[in-house]
Structures are given as structure tokens and as C-alpha cells.
């Protein structure tokens, strides 16, 4: 009989080794995709290092944020971040799965867990932005009930903005399992 591999999602300190590895993989992928599409080359290594170092993720720390890490068969597989922008609005960010982990349901679990974390922070609405070339992300968000909306930030790379109502009436019937807290 085959053993079923499962996903788990837990809070992770934004400055942990696991979080740093996921951030590096996420940033490298989205940066390289942009440069390859628009300029025909990968990200300059020095620029990559500067940008990774500049975005520490500190805004994803409690009490106004959370970084969630998905594990598949116990191994880190992806992440999602939530940060409270106003008392009732949270932003979803850094949604990422390693390429070989995609297509196994982890992205949906991560986004649902991020919604749960945002509600726990008091948010009644989640917003996010993404780019046109990140088609998979836009498809995921639309499938999970996010609707495209007007621009809500000045990020020069953002091309699509989404929102979702997180009020109690909008909670899906089958809520995700509680989020565990990872220990260092």
C-alpha cells in the first residue's frame, strides 16, 4: 500500500534559514522571469543580492504579519506572507512554491492558510498585486475568489491588483486546519 504524502503549513520566523532559502528562490524566479521576458537575460547577480538583502521580510513578523511555510513530506516546499496594512486590510505576498512542488494542491492550502492568518490579525479584506507574466498566480487567485480591482499601490512591477472579502459570511464551509507555529 502506498503511503500518502501530506502537506503541513506552519508559521515561520521571517529571518529563519528556511524563510531565507524560500525568499531567495522566490525572488530569483520572479526577477529572472521579468528580465528574461523584457531584456532577454537573467537578473544580474549583484542586483539580485542587493534586492534580496533589502527586503528582509520584517513586515511579516507578529503582531502585524505572518510568514507561513508549507512543507511537503516534511520538507520546505513554499511560502506565503500576510501583513496588516490597516486594521481591516491585509496584503498577501510572497506566495511561492518550488517548481517541483507545483500542481499538488499546496498553493491553494497556502493561500487559504494566509486568509485564516489575516482574519486572526483582524482583517476583513485581503489585497494583493501581481504581474501579467505570472499567469499561474493570477489563475490561482481568480479560482480562489479574488477579483481584479483598481490599483492600490505604486509598485512599478505590479500590473494586476486583486481583492477578496474575508468577512465571516465569506468563509468557505470547509475551513483550513489550524496553523501550527514552527520552532527555530
PDB file of C-alpha atoms in Angstrom:
ATOM      1  CA  UNK A   1       0.000   0.000   0.000  1.00  0.00           C
ATOM      2  CA  UNK A   2       1.361   3.414  -0.992  1.00  0.00           C
ATOM      3  CA  UNK A   3       1.948   5.923   1.772  1.00  0.00           C
ATOM      4  CA  UNK A   4       0.081   9.200   1.229  1.00  0.00           C
ATOM      5  CA  UNK A   5       2.289  12.290   1.382  1.00  0.00           C
ATOM      6  CA  UNK A   6       0.717  15.265   3.077  1.00  0.00           C
ATOM      7  CA  UNK A   7       1.112  18.986   3.287  1.00  0.00           C
ATOM      8  CA  UNK A   8       1.572  20.904   6.514  1.00  0.00           C
ATOM      9  CA  UNK A   9       1.590  24.657   6.958  1.00  0.00           C
ATOM     10  CA  UNK A  10       3.133  26.433   9.925  1.00  0.00           C
ATOM     11  CA  UNK A  11       4.190  29.898  10.985  1.00  0.00           C
ATOM     12  CA  UNK A  12       7.864  30.527  10.403  1.00  0.00           C
ATOM     13  CA  UNK A  13      10.098  33.334  11.674  1.00  0.00           C
ATOM     14  CA  UNK A  14      10.776  35.651   8.725  1.00  0.00           C
ATOM     15  CA  UNK A  15      14.512  35.512   9.444  1.00  0.00           C
ATOM     16  CA  UNK A  16      14.904  31.731   9.736  1.00  0.00           C
ATOM     17  CA  UNK A  17      17.179  29.742   7.438  1.00  0.00           C
ATOM     18  CA  UNK A  18      14.108  28.130   5.830  1.00  0.00           C
ATOM     19  CA  UNK A  19      12.477  31.530   5.210  1.00  0.00           C
ATOM     20  CA  UNK A  20      15.709  32.904   3.730  1.00  0.00           C
ATOM     21  CA  UNK A  21      16.021  29.980   1.298  1.00  0.00           C
ATOM     22  CA  UNK A  22      12.401  30.332   0.179  1.00  0.00           C
ATOM     23  CA  UNK A  23      12.746  34.117  -0.223  1.00  0.00           C
ATOM     24  CA  UNK A  24      15.883  33.660  -2.330  1.00  0.00           C
ATOM     25  CA  UNK A  25      14.174  31.073  -4.559  1.00  0.00           C
ATOM     26  CA  UNK A  26      11.028  33.222  -4.919  1.00  0.00           C
ATOM     27  CA  UNK A  27      12.876  36.433  -5.711  1.00  0.00           C
ATOM     28  CA  UNK A  28      15.265  34.731  -8.123  1.00  0.00           C
ATOM     29  CA  UNK A  29      12.390  33.177 -10.051  1.00  0.00           C
ATOM     30  CA  UNK A  30      10.218  36.293 -10.373  1.00  0.00           C
ATOM     31  CA  UNK A  31      13.188  38.546 -11.118  1.00  0.00           C
ATOM     32  CA  UNK A  32      14.640  36.189 -13.721  1.00  0.00           C
ATOM     33  CA  UNK A  33      11.218  35.801 -15.358  1.00  0.00           C
ATOM     34  CA  UNK A  34      10.884  39.583 -15.676  1.00  0.00           C
ATOM     35  CA  UNK A  35      14.378  40.114 -17.047  1.00  0.00           C
ATOM     36  CA  UNK A  36      14.132  37.196 -19.478  1.00  0.00           C
ATOM     37  CA  UNK A  37      10.793  38.469 -20.777  1.00  0.00           C
ATOM     38  CA  UNK A  38      11.734  42.142 -21.053  1.00  0.00           C
ATOM     39  CA  UNK A  39      15.506  42.201 -21.571  1.00  0.00           C
ATOM     40  CA  UNK A  40      16.484  38.681 -22.681  1.00  0.00           C
ATOM     41  CA  UNK A  41      18.811  37.893 -19.764  1.00  0.00           C
ATOM     42  CA  UNK A  42      18.684  36.721 -16.169  1.00  0.00           C
ATOM     43  CA  UNK A  43      18.997  39.047 -13.185  1.00  0.00           C
ATOM     44  CA  UNK A  44      22.454  40.482 -12.621  1.00  0.00           C
ATOM     45  CA  UNK A  45      23.858  38.564  -9.597  1.00  0.00           C
ATOM     46  CA  UNK A  46      24.892  41.760  -7.775  1.00  0.00           C
ATOM     47  CA  UNK A  47      21.410  43.247  -8.215  1.00  0.00           C
ATOM     48  CA  UNK A  48      19.837  40.002  -7.045  1.00  0.00           C
ATOM     49  CA  UNK A  49      21.917  40.020  -3.852  1.00  0.00           C
ATOM     50  CA  UNK A  50      21.136  43.703  -3.160  1.00  0.00           C
ATOM     51  CA  UNK A  51      17.382  43.212  -3.586  1.00  0.00           C
ATOM     52  CA  UNK A  52      17.236  40.019  -1.523  1.00  0.00           C
ATOM     53  CA  UNK A  53      19.142  41.739   1.292  1.00  0.00           C
ATOM     54  CA  UNK A  54      16.991  44.890   1.085  1.00  0.00           C
ATOM     55  CA  UNK A  55      13.686  43.013   1.524  1.00  0.00           C
ATOM     56  CA  UNK A  56      14.187  41.357   4.908  1.00  0.00           C
ATOM     57  CA  UNK A  57      10.560  40.360   5.399  1.00  0.00           C
ATOM     58  CA  UNK A  58      10.402  42.007   8.826  1.00  0.00           C
ATOM     59  CA  UNK A  59       6.881  43.229   7.973  1.00  0.00           C
ATOM     60  CA  UNK A  60       5.829  39.562   8.066  1.00  0.00           C
ATOM     61  CA  UNK A  61       6.514  39.281  11.794  1.00  0.00           C
ATOM     62  CA  UNK A  62       3.878  39.385  14.537  1.00  0.00           C
ATOM     63  CA  UNK A  63       1.976  41.303  15.708  1.00  0.00           C
ATOM     64  CA  UNK A  64       1.066  42.730  12.279  1.00  0.00           C
ATOM     65  CA  UNK A  65       2.244  39.972   9.980  1.00  0.00           C
ATOM     66  CA  UNK A  66       2.829  36.273   9.489  1.00  0.00           C
ATOM     67  CA  UNK A  67       5.078  34.202   7.287  1.00  0.00           C
ATOM     68  CA  UNK A  68       3.714  30.755   6.560  1.00  0.00           C
ATOM     69  CA  UNK A  69       5.777  27.868   5.248  1.00  0.00           C
ATOM     70  CA  UNK A  70       4.303  24.852   3.522  1.00  0.00           C
ATOM     71  CA  UNK A  71       6.063  21.550   3.898  1.00  0.00           C
ATOM     72  CA  UNK A  72       5.502  18.509   1.724  1.00  0.00           C
ATOM     73  CA  UNK A  73       6.524  15.217   3.300  1.00  0.00           C
ATOM     74  CA  UNK A  74       8.195  17.326   5.994  1.00  0.00           C
ATOM     75  CA  UNK A  75      10.410  19.290   3.601  1.00  0.00           C
ATOM     76  CA  UNK A  76      10.032  23.054   2.980  1.00  0.00           C
ATOM     77  CA  UNK A  77       8.107  23.492  -0.265  1.00  0.00           C
ATOM     78  CA  UNK A  78       6.741  27.039  -0.329  1.00  0.00           C
ATOM     79  CA  UNK A  79       5.652  30.156   1.496  1.00  0.00           C
ATOM     80  CA  UNK A  80       3.034  32.880   1.793  1.00  0.00           C
ATOM     81  CA  UNK A  81       3.187  36.116   3.729  1.00  0.00           C
ATOM     82  CA  UNK A  82       0.486  38.294   5.228  1.00  0.00           C
ATOM     83  CA  UNK A  83       0.905  41.805   6.546  1.00  0.00           C
ATOM     84  CA  UNK A  84      -1.720  44.072   8.042  1.00  0.00           C
ATOM     85  CA  UNK A  85      -1.861  47.391   6.170  1.00  0.00           C
ATOM     86  CA  UNK A  86      -4.797  48.891   8.063  1.00  0.00           C
ATOM     87  CA  UNK A  87      -6.839  47.469  10.944  1.00  0.00           C
ATOM     88  CA  UNK A  88      -9.151  45.716   8.468  1.00  0.00           C
ATOM     89  CA  UNK A  89      -6.976  45.175   5.345  1.00  0.00           C
ATOM     90  CA  UNK A  90      -4.170  42.664   4.921  1.00  0.00           C
ATOM     91  CA  UNK A  91      -1.857  42.142   1.979  1.00  0.00           C
ATOM     92  CA  UNK A  92      -0.988  38.698   0.620  1.00  0.00           C
ATOM     93  CA  UNK A  93       2.615  38.493  -0.543  1.00  0.00           C
ATOM     94  CA  UNK A  94       5.461  36.078  -1.309  1.00  0.00           C
ATOM     95  CA  UNK A  95       3.166  33.260  -2.417  1.00  0.00           C
ATOM     96  CA  UNK A  96       5.610  30.720  -3.804  1.00  0.00           C
ATOM     97  CA  UNK A  97       6.138  27.007  -4.293  1.00  0.00           C
ATOM     98  CA  UNK A  98       9.298  25.357  -5.532  1.00  0.00           C
ATOM     99  CA  UNK A  99       8.701  24.363  -9.150  1.00  0.00           C
ATOM    100  CA  UNK A 100       8.748  20.614  -8.457  1.00  0.00           C
ATOM    101  CA  UNK A 101       6.062  21.076  -5.782  1.00  0.00           C
ATOM    102  CA  UNK A 102       3.550  22.791  -8.062  1.00  0.00           C
ATOM    103  CA  UNK A 103       0.383  21.017  -9.138  1.00  0.00           C
ATOM    104  CA  UNK A 104      -0.026  19.155  -5.837  1.00  0.00           C
ATOM    105  CA  UNK A 105      -2.516  21.486  -4.128  1.00  0.00           C
ATOM    106  CA  UNK A 106      -0.025  23.341  -1.962  1.00  0.00           C
ATOM    107  CA  UNK A 107      -0.711  26.812  -3.364  1.00  0.00           C
ATOM    108  CA  UNK A 108      -4.401  26.606  -2.505  1.00  0.00           C
ATOM    109  CA  UNK A 109      -3.562  25.438   1.014  1.00  0.00           C
ATOM    110  CA  UNK A 110      -1.059  28.274   1.451  1.00  0.00           C
ATOM    111  CA  UNK A 111      -3.474  30.965   0.307  1.00  0.00           C
ATOM    112  CA  UNK A 112      -6.288  29.575   2.473  1.00  0.00           C
ATOM    113  CA  UNK A 113      -3.945  29.472   5.486  1.00  0.00           C
ATOM    114  CA  UNK A 114      -2.863  33.061   4.735  1.00  0.00           C
ATOM    115  CA  UNK A 115      -6.527  34.101   4.669  1.00  0.00           C
ATOM    116  CA  UNK A 116      -7.008  32.432   8.048  1.00  0.00           C
ATOM    117  CA  UNK A 117      -3.936  34.253   9.410  1.00  0.00           C
ATOM    118  CA  UNK A 118      -5.241  37.571   8.056  1.00  0.00           C
ATOM    119  CA  UNK A 119      -8.594  37.027   9.763  1.00  0.00           C
ATOM    120  CA  UNK A 120      -6.771  36.258  13.027  1.00  0.00           C
ATOM    121  CA  UNK A 121      -4.993  39.624  12.636  1.00  0.00           C
ATOM    122  CA  UNK A 122      -8.403  41.290  12.324  1.00  0.00           C
ATOM    123  CA  UNK A 123      -8.510  41.761   8.550  1.00  0.00           C
ATOM    124  CA  UNK A 124     -11.838  41.713   6.767  1.00  0.00           C
ATOM    125  CA  UNK A 125     -10.264  42.152   3.325  1.00  0.00           C
ATOM    126  CA  UNK A 126      -7.169  40.784   1.583  1.00  0.00           C
ATOM    127  CA  UNK A 127      -5.425  42.589  -1.254  1.00  0.00           C
ATOM    128  CA  UNK A 128      -2.500  41.609  -3.461  1.00  0.00           C
ATOM    129  CA  UNK A 129      -0.714  42.580  -6.623  1.00  0.00           C
ATOM    130  CA  UNK A 130       0.982  40.542  -9.303  1.00  0.00           C
ATOM    131  CA  UNK A 131       2.375  40.843 -12.808  1.00  0.00           C
ATOM    132  CA  UNK A 132       0.914  39.921 -16.184  1.00  0.00           C
ATOM    133  CA  UNK A 133       3.581  37.271 -16.830  1.00  0.00           C
ATOM    134  CA  UNK A 134       2.713  35.442 -13.590  1.00  0.00           C
ATOM    135  CA  UNK A 135      -0.273  33.806 -15.261  1.00  0.00           C
ATOM    136  CA  UNK A 136      -0.333  30.877 -12.836  1.00  0.00           C
ATOM    137  CA  UNK A 137      -0.677  33.233  -9.874  1.00  0.00           C
ATOM    138  CA  UNK A 138      -3.487  35.221 -11.483  1.00  0.00           C
ATOM    139  CA  UNK A 139      -5.315  31.976 -12.311  1.00  0.00           C
ATOM    140  CA  UNK A 140      -4.935  30.738  -8.721  1.00  0.00           C
ATOM    141  CA  UNK A 141      -6.236  33.960  -7.196  1.00  0.00           C
ATOM    142  CA  UNK A 142      -9.258  34.088  -9.509  1.00  0.00           C
ATOM    143  CA  UNK A 143     -10.055  30.434  -8.750  1.00  0.00           C
ATOM    144  CA  UNK A 144      -9.923  31.190  -5.002  1.00  0.00           C
ATOM    145  CA  UNK A 145     -12.412  34.051  -5.226  1.00  0.00           C
ATOM    146  CA  UNK A 146     -10.137  37.055  -5.620  1.00  0.00           C
ATOM    147  CA  UNK A 147     -11.430  39.649  -8.025  1.00  0.00           C
ATOM    148  CA  UNK A 148      -9.374  42.063 -10.036  1.00  0.00           C
ATOM    149  CA  UNK A 149      -9.693  45.628  -8.799  1.00  0.00           C
ATOM    150  CA  UNK A 150      -8.174  49.079  -9.196  1.00  0.00           C
ATOM    151  CA  UNK A 151      -4.523  49.848  -8.446  1.00  0.00           C
ATOM    152  CA  UNK A 152      -3.866  50.007  -4.702  1.00  0.00           C
ATOM    153  CA  UNK A 153      -0.125  50.691  -4.673  1.00  0.00           C
ATOM    154  CA  UNK A 154       2.639  52.244  -6.732  1.00  0.00           C
ATOM    155  CA  UNK A 155       4.815  49.141  -7.162  1.00  0.00           C
ATOM    156  CA  UNK A 156       6.473  49.680 -10.559  1.00  0.00           C
ATOM    157  CA  UNK A 157       6.304  45.957 -11.380  1.00  0.00           C
ATOM    158  CA  UNK A 158       2.665  45.410 -10.375  1.00  0.00           C
ATOM    159  CA  UNK A 159       0.239  45.123 -13.281  1.00  0.00           C
ATOM    160  CA  UNK A 160      -2.784  43.415 -11.714  1.00  0.00           C
ATOM    161  CA  UNK A 161      -4.410  44.099  -8.350  1.00  0.00           C
ATOM    162  CA  UNK A 162      -6.827  41.781  -6.564  1.00  0.00           C
ATOM    163  CA  UNK A 163      -9.072  41.882  -3.510  1.00  0.00           C
ATOM    164  CA  UNK A 164     -11.127  39.386  -1.540  1.00  0.00           C
ATOM    165  CA  UNK A 165     -13.710  39.829   1.197  1.00  0.00           C
ATOM    166  CA  UNK A 166     -12.625  37.928   4.331  1.00  0.00           C
ATOM    167  CA  UNK A 167     -15.659  38.758   6.445  1.00  0.00           C
ATOM    168  CA  UNK A 168     -17.234  35.817   8.321  1.00  0.00           C
ATOM    169  CA  UNK A 169     -20.036  35.459   5.762  1.00  0.00           C
ATOM    170  CA  UNK A 170     -17.436  34.800   3.037  1.00  0.00           C
ATOM    171  CA  UNK A 171     -15.614  31.971   4.859  1.00  0.00           C
ATOM    172  CA  UNK A 172     -15.774  28.696   2.890  1.00  0.00           C
ATOM    173  CA  UNK A 173     -17.715  25.847   4.518  1.00  0.00           C
ATOM    174  CA  UNK A 174     -14.594  23.708   4.918  1.00  0.00           C
ATOM    175  CA  UNK A 175     -12.145  25.955   6.755  1.00  0.00           C
ATOM    176  CA  UNK A 176      -8.466  25.004   6.663  1.00  0.00           C
ATOM    177  CA  UNK A 177      -6.810  23.245   9.558  1.00  0.00           C
ATOM    178  CA  UNK A 178      -5.266  25.486  12.231  1.00  0.00           C
ATOM    179  CA  UNK A 179      -1.811  26.860  11.535  1.00  0.00           C
ATOM    180  CA  UNK A 180       0.991  25.491  13.673  1.00  0.00           C
ATOM    181  CA  UNK A 181       3.872  27.581  14.935  1.00  0.00           C
ATOM    182  CA  UNK A 182       7.335  26.493  13.802  1.00  0.00           C
ATOM    183  CA  UNK A 183      10.142  26.466  16.316  1.00  0.00           C
ATOM    184  CA  UNK A 184      13.666  27.543  15.494  1.00  0.00           C
TER     185      UNK A 184
END
